[in-house]
Every structure is written in structure tokens, then in C-alpha cells.
Short mmCIF file of C-alpha atoms in Angstrom, two decimals:
data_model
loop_
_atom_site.label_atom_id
_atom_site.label_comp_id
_atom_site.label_asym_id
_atom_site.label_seq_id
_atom_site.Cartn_x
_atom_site.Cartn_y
_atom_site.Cartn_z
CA UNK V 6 0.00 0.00 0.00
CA UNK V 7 1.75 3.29 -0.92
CA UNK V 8 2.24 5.93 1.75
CA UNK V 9 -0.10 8.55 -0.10
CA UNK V 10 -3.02 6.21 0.42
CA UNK V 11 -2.21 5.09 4.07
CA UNK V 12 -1.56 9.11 5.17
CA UNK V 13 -4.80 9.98 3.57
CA UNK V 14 -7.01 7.38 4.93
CA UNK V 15 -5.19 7.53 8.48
CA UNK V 16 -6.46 11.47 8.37
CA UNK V 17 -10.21 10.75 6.96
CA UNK V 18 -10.20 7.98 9.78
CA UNK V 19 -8.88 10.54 12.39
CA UNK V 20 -11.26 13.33 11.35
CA UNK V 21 -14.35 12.67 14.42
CA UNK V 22 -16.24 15.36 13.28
CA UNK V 23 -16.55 13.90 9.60
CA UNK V 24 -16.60 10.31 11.29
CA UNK V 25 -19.52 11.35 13.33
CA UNK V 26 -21.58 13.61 10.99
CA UNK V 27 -21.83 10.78 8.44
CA UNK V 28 -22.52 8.18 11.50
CA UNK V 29 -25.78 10.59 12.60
CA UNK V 30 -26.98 10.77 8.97
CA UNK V 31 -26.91 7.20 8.19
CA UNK V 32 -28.68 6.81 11.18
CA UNK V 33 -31.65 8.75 9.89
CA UNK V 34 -32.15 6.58 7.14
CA UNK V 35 -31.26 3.52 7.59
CA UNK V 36 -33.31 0.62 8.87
CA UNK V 37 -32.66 -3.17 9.27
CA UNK V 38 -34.18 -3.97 5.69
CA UNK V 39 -31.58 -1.31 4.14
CA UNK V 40 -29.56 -1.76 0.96
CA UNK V 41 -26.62 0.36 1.41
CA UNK V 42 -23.84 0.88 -1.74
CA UNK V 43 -20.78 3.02 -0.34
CA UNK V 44 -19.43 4.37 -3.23
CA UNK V 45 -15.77 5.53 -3.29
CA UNK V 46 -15.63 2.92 0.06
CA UNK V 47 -11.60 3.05 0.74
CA UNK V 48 -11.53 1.73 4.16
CA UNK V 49 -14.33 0.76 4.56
CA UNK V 50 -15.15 3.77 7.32
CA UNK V 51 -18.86 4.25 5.55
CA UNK V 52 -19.46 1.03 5.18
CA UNK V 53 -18.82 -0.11 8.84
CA UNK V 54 -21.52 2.76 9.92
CA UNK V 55 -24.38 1.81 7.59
CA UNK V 56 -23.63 -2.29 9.10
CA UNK V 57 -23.57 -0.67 12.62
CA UNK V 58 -27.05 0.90 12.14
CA UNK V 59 -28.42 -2.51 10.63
CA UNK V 60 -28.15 -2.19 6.74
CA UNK V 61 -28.88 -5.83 5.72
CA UNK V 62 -25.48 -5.88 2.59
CA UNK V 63 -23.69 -3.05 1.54
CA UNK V 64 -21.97 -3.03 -2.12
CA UNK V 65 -18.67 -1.35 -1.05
CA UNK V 66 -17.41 0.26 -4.66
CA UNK V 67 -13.83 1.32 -5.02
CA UNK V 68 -11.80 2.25 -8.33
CA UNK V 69 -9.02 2.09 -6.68
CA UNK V 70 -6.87 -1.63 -7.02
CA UNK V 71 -4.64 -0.99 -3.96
CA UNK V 72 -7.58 0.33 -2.25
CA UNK V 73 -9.90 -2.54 -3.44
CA UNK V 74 -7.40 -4.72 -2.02
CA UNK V 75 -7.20 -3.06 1.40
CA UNK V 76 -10.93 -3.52 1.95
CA UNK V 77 -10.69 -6.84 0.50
CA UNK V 78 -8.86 -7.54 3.81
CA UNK V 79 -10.80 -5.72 5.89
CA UNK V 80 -13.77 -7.75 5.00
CA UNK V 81 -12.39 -10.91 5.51
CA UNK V 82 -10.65 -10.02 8.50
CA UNK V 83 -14.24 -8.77 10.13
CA UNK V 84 -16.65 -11.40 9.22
CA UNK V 85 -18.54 -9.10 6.52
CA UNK V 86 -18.11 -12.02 3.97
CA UNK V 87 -22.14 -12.37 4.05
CA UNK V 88 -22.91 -8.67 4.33
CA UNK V 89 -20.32 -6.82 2.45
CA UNK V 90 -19.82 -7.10 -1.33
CA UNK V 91 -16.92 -5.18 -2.18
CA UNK V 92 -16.75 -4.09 -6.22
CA UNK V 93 -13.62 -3.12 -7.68
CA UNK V 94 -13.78 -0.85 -10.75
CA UNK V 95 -15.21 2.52 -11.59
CA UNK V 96 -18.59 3.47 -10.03
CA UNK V 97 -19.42 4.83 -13.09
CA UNK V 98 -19.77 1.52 -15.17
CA UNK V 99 -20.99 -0.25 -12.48
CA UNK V 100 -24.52 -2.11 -12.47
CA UNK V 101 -24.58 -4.20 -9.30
CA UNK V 102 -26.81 -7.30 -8.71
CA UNK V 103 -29.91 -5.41 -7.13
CA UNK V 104 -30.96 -1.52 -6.42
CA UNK V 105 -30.06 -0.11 -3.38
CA UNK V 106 -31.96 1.82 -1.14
CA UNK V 107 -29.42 4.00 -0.06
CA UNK V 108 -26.30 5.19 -1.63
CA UNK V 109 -23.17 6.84 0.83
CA UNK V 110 -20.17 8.57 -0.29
CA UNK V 111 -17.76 10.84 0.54
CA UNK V 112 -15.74 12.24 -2.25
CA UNK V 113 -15.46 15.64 -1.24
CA UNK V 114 -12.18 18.04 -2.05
CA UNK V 115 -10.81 20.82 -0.16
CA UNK V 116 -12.94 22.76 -2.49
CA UNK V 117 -15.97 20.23 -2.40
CA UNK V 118 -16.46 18.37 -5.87
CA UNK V 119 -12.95 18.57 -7.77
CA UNK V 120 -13.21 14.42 -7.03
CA UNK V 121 -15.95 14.73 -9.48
CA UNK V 122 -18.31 13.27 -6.68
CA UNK V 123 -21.65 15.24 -8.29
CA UNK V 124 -21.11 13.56 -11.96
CA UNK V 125 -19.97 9.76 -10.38
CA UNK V 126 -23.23 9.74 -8.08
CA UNK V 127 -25.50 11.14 -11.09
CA UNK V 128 -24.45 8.03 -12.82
CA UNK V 129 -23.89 5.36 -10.40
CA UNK V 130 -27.88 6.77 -9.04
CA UNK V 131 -29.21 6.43 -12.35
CA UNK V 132 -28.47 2.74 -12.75
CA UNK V 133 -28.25 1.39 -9.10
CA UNK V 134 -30.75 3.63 -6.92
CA UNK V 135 -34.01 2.70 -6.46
CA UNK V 136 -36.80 5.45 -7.06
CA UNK V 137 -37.11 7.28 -3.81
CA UNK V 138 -34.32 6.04 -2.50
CA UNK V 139 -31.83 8.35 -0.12
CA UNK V 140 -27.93 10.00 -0.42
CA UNK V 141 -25.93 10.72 1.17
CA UNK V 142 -24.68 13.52 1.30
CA UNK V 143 -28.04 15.51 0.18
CA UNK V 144 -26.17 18.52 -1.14
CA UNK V 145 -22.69 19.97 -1.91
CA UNK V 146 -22.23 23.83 -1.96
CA UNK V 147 -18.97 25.31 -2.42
CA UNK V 148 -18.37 29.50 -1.61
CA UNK V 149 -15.61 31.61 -2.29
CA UNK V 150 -15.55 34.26 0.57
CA UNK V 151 -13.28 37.49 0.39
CA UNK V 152 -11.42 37.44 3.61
CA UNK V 153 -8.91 39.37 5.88
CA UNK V 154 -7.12 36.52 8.11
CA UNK V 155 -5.93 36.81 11.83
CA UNK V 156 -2.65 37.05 11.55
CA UNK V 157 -2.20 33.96 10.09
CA UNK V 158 -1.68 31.84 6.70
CA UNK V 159 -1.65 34.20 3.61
CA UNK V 160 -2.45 37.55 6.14
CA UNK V 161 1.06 36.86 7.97
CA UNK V 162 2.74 39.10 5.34
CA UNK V 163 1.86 42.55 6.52
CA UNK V 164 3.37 46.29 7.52
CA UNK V 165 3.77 44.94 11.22
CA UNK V 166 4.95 41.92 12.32
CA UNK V 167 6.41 43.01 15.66
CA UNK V 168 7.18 46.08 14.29
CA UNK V 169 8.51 44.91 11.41
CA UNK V 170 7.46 45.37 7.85
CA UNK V 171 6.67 41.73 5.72
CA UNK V 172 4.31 43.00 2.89
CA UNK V 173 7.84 43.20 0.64
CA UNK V 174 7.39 39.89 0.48
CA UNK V 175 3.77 39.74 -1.03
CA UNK V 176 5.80 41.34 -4.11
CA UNK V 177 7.90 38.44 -4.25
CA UNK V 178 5.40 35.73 -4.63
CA UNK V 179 4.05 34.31 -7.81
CA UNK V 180 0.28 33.79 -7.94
CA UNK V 181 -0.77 30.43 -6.92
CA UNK V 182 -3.35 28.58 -4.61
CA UNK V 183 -2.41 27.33 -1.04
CA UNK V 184 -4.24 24.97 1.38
CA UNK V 185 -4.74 26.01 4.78
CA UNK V 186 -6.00 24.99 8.15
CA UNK V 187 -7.46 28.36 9.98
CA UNK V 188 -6.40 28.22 13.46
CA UNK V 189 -8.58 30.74 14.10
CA UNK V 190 -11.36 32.20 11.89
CA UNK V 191 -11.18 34.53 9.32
CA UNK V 192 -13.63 37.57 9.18
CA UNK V 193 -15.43 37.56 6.39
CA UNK V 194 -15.88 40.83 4.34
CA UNK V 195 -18.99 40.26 2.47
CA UNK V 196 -21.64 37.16 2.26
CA UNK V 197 -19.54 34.47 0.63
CA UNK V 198 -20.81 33.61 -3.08
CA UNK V 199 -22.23 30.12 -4.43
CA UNK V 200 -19.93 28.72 -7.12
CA UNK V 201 -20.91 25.52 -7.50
CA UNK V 202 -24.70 23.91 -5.82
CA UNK V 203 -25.55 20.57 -6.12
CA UNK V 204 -29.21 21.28 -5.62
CA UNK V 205 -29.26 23.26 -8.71
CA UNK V 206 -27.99 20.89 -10.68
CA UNK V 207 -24.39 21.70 -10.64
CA UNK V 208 -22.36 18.68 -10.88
CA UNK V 209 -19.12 19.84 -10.65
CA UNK V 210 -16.36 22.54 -11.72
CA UNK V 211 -16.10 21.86 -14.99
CA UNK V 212 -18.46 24.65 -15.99
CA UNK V 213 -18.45 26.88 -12.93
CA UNK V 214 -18.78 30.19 -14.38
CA UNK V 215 -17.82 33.44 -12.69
CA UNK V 216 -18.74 35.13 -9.53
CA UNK V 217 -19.04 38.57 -7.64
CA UNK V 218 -18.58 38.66 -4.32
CA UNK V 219 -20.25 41.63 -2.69
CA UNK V 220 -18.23 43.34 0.44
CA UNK V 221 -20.43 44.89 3.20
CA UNK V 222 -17.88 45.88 6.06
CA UNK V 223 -14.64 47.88 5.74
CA UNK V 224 -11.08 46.15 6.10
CA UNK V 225 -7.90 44.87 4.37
CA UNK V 226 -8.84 42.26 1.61
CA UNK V 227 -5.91 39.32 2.38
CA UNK V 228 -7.40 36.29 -0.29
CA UNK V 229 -10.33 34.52 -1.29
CA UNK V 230 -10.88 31.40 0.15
CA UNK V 231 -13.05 27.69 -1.41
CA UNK V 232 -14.82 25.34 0.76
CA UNK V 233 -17.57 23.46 0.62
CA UNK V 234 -20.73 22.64 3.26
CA UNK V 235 -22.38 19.47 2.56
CA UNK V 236 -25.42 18.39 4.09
CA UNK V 237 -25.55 15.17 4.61
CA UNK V 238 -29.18 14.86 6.42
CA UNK V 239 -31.45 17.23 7.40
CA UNK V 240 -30.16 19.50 9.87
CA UNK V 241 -26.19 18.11 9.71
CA UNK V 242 -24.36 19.33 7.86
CA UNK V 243 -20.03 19.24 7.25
CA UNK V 244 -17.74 21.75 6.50
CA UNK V 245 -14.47 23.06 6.37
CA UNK V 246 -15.06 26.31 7.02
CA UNK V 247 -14.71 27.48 9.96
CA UNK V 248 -11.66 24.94 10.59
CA UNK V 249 -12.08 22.49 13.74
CA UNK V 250 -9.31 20.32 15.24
CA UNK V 251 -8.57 17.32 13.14
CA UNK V 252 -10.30 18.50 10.05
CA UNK V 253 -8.88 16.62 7.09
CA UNK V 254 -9.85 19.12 4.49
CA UNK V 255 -7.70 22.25 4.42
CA UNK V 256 -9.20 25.34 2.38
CA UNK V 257 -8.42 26.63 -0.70
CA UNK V 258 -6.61 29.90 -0.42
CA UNK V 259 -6.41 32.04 -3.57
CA UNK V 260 -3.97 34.91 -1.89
CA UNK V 261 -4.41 38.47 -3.02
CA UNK V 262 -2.23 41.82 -2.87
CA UNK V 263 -3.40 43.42 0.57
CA UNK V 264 -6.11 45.86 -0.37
CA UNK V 265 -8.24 47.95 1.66
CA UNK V 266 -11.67 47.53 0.87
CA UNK V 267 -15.17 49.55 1.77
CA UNK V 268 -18.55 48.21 2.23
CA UNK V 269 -19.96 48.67 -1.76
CA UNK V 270 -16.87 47.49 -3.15
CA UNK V 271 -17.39 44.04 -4.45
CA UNK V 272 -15.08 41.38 -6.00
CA UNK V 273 -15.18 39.65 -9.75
CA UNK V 274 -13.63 36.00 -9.56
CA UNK V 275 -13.44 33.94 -12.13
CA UNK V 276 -12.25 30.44 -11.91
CA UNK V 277 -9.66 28.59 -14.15
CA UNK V 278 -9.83 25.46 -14.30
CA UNK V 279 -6.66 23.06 -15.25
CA UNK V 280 -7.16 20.82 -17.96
CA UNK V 281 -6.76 16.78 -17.96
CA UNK V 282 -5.95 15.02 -14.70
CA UNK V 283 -4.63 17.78 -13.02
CA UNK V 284 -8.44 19.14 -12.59
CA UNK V 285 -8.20 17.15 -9.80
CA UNK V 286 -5.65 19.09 -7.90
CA UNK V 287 -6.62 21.93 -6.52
CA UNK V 288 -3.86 23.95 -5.98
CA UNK V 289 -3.55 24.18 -9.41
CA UNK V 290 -7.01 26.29 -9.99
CA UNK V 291 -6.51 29.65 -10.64
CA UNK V 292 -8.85 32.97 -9.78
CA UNK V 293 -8.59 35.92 -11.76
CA UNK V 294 -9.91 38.43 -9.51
CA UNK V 295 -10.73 41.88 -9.83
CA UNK V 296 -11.86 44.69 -7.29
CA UNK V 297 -14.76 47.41 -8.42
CA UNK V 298 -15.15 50.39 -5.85
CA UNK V 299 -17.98 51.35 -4.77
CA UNK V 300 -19.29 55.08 -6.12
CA UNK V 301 -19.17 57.45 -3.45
CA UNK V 302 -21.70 60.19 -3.13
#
């Protein structure tokens, strides 16, 4: 198993607050008759909670061959052999033996659907969910927010660090996208804008067009951050913004020249997305931004 894999897992498996959110939504649906497919299934983690709340089989689906092999074991080694059906290729091609009456997954990005979860599930649903049948999660949004951090991350680099000037350095920087855990939350300088809403359809980032981003409070505009907030039942949701200890998602961080800003002004981002398999990594979307004052009377 390659280190990559292990690290990642050991993080998702870490993260109690994910862990738990999904464990309270699976409980809302599932009953002891339940079908249960856990799509994108890894470890297993998903899987484990839908057995724990009485699904009668899950159909664990992983694309991944390492992956598929690591749950492979993981079955075996807990006695699932009867419950579990574990289905190594592409969810996307997949027609399993029966509908299910619930389908789990958890393919969320730092930025929300750059795994392509929207477009995998619109397939896999369309072949393998019964009519009426439940996800999970129920929606995806991911925001951009223009922010001014607490002297932290991207906001470090100001006119007074201890007395000392650091915004030289912001000169010195080529554009690019960082990930970031907040320690402590950033204020927000307007109400954050919807890129991308899985309730309206959206199914990814492929065609997430631009955005403005209106400011109502005075500051110093530090970056725009991504995340996402996906509800996963009715009245749970997850997020990554604001941060919490052992979150496993960090947020997208698309730093900007320090700028003071006005309430009025607002912000113009467009995305840019990568092309091929690179889509997938985040750090390589771009923002072109641009800042429109407000007219003053």
C-alpha cells in the first residue's frame, strides 16, 4: 500500500467530526431492511456505519486496485463475507446485482467536488438507486468568501509583524493557490458567493462560471478562500469552514495583494480550471480576480 493512500485514509479515519456527521446521517435513514452501496468505500469507514445501524449488505465500490485490495482484507478479516460485497472498478460503469436503497459517499475536495463526486453519483444513481431512494450527502455547496485573516496563513505578510514590515514579500510571490487549516477564523468581508450547488444541478467545476462577491464591512482584503458545506441529512451538515481540530480538508486559499476595501466594493472572480488530470488538484485552480469600488456620493 503506498504511503499517499495510508496518510490519507489515516487522516479521513482521524477526522471525528466527519466520522460522526456521516454516523448521525446514516442513522436517519437507515433501517434493518436497508440496501446500502458506499461508493468511493476506501476503508471501509462508511461502510462499517451503515452495518452498525443494521443495513442488511452493503456493495462497497472502489476504483481504486490498492484500495480494493485493502478492503478486500478488511472484509475478511471482520466477518462481513455475508454482508459486504466489495466491487472493484469505476462506479461509473458499475450495475450491481440489485438496487439499493441508499447510496453513501464521501468524495469531497478541499474545495468540495474537484473528485468529481456530483457527476460519479448522477451516474452510479441512475443505474443502481431505487426510485425514492436516499444519499448521502443531500447537497454539496462550495463559496468563495473574500477574507482578511488573523494574523495567520496568507495575512502573515503585513506592515507589522512586531514592528517589522513583511508585505515586501507579497511582491515576491508568484500567484498560486495554497491549502490552509485556519487556526482561528477569518472575518469575512462580504456574504460568501455560491460557485458551485448541487441542488441546482451543478455537478461539478467543470463549468463553474464566474462570480461577484459583494463586500459589506470595511477592512484589508488578504485572499479569497473555497470550501464546501455538505449536508448530509437534514439539519447536519459538514464543512471546512470554519476549521475544527482534526479536520482533514484544508481550504483553498487564492492569496491576493493586501487591499483595503469599503462596504460597496465588491469582487469579480473567475475560476480557471486546469485541464486533464490535473483538474483534480486543486492547488492548481486559478482565480482571476478583480476589485470594483464602490461610487461614493
Amino acid at each position: 500500500m503506498e504511503q499517499r493512500h495510508l496518510l490519507m485514509h489515516q487522516a479521513m479515519l482521524g477526522d471525528r467530526t466527519r466520522v460522526d456527521s456521516y454516523d448521525r446521517a446514516l442513522a436517519t435513514v437507515i433501517n434493518e431492511t436497508s440496501v446500502v452501496a458506499d461508493v468511493g468505500a476506501g476503508s471501509l469507514a462508511l461502510t462499517a456505519l451503515a452495518l452498525r445501524h443494521g443495513a442488511t449488505h452493503v456493495y462497497a465500490v472502489e476504483a481504486d486496485p490498492q484500495m480494493a485490495a485493502v478492503a478486500d482484507q478488511i472484509i475478511r478479516t471482520n466477518g462481513w463475507t455475508d454482508r459486504v460485497t466489495l466491487i472493484a472498478g469505476d462506479a461509473r460503469l458499475v450495475r450491481l446485482p440489485r438496487q439499493v436503497d441508499i447510496t453513501v459517499c464521501e468524495l469531497m475536495g478541499n474545495l468540495g467536488p474537484e473528485e468529481d463526486m456530483g457527476r460519479i453519483l448522477r451516474t452510479f444513481n441512475r443505474r443502481n438507486l431505487r426510485s425514492g431512494g436516499s444519499v448521502v450527502p443531500q447537497r454539496v455547496v462550495t463559496r468563495l468568501a473574500a477574507v482578511q485573516f488573523d494574523a495567520e496563513g496568507w495575512g502573515i505578510w503585513n506592515d507589522d509583524f512586531f514592528g517589522m514590515r513583511l508585505d515586501v514579500v507579497q511582491e515576491l510571490v508568484e500567484p498560486a493557490a495554497h491549502l490552509h487549516f485556519p487556526s482561528r477564523e477569518p472575518t469575512l468581508l462580504g456574504e460568501p458567493a455560491v460557485l458551485v450547488d448541487s441542488a441546482r444541478g451543478d455537478t461539478g467545476l467543470r463549468t463553474a462560471g464566474p462570480v461577484t462577491i459583494r463586500l459589506s464591512r470595511t477592512g484589508t482584503l488578504h485572499a479569497i478562500l473555497g470550501y464546501f458545506t455538505a449536508t448530509l441529512a437534514p439539519h447536519i451538515e459538514l464543512s471546512n469552514l470554519p476549521s475544527y481540530p482534526g479536520c482533514n480538508w484544508a481550504v483553498y486559499v487564492w492569496p491576493l495583494r493586501h487591499t483595503s476595501v469599503t462596504a460597496g466594493d465588491t469582487v469579480q472572480v473567475r475560476p480557471r480550471r486546469p485541464e486533464g488530470p490535473a483538474a483534480r488538484d486543486v492547488t492548481r485552480w486559478r482565480l482571476d480576480c478583480h476589485l470594483n469600488r464602490a461610487t461614493r456620493q
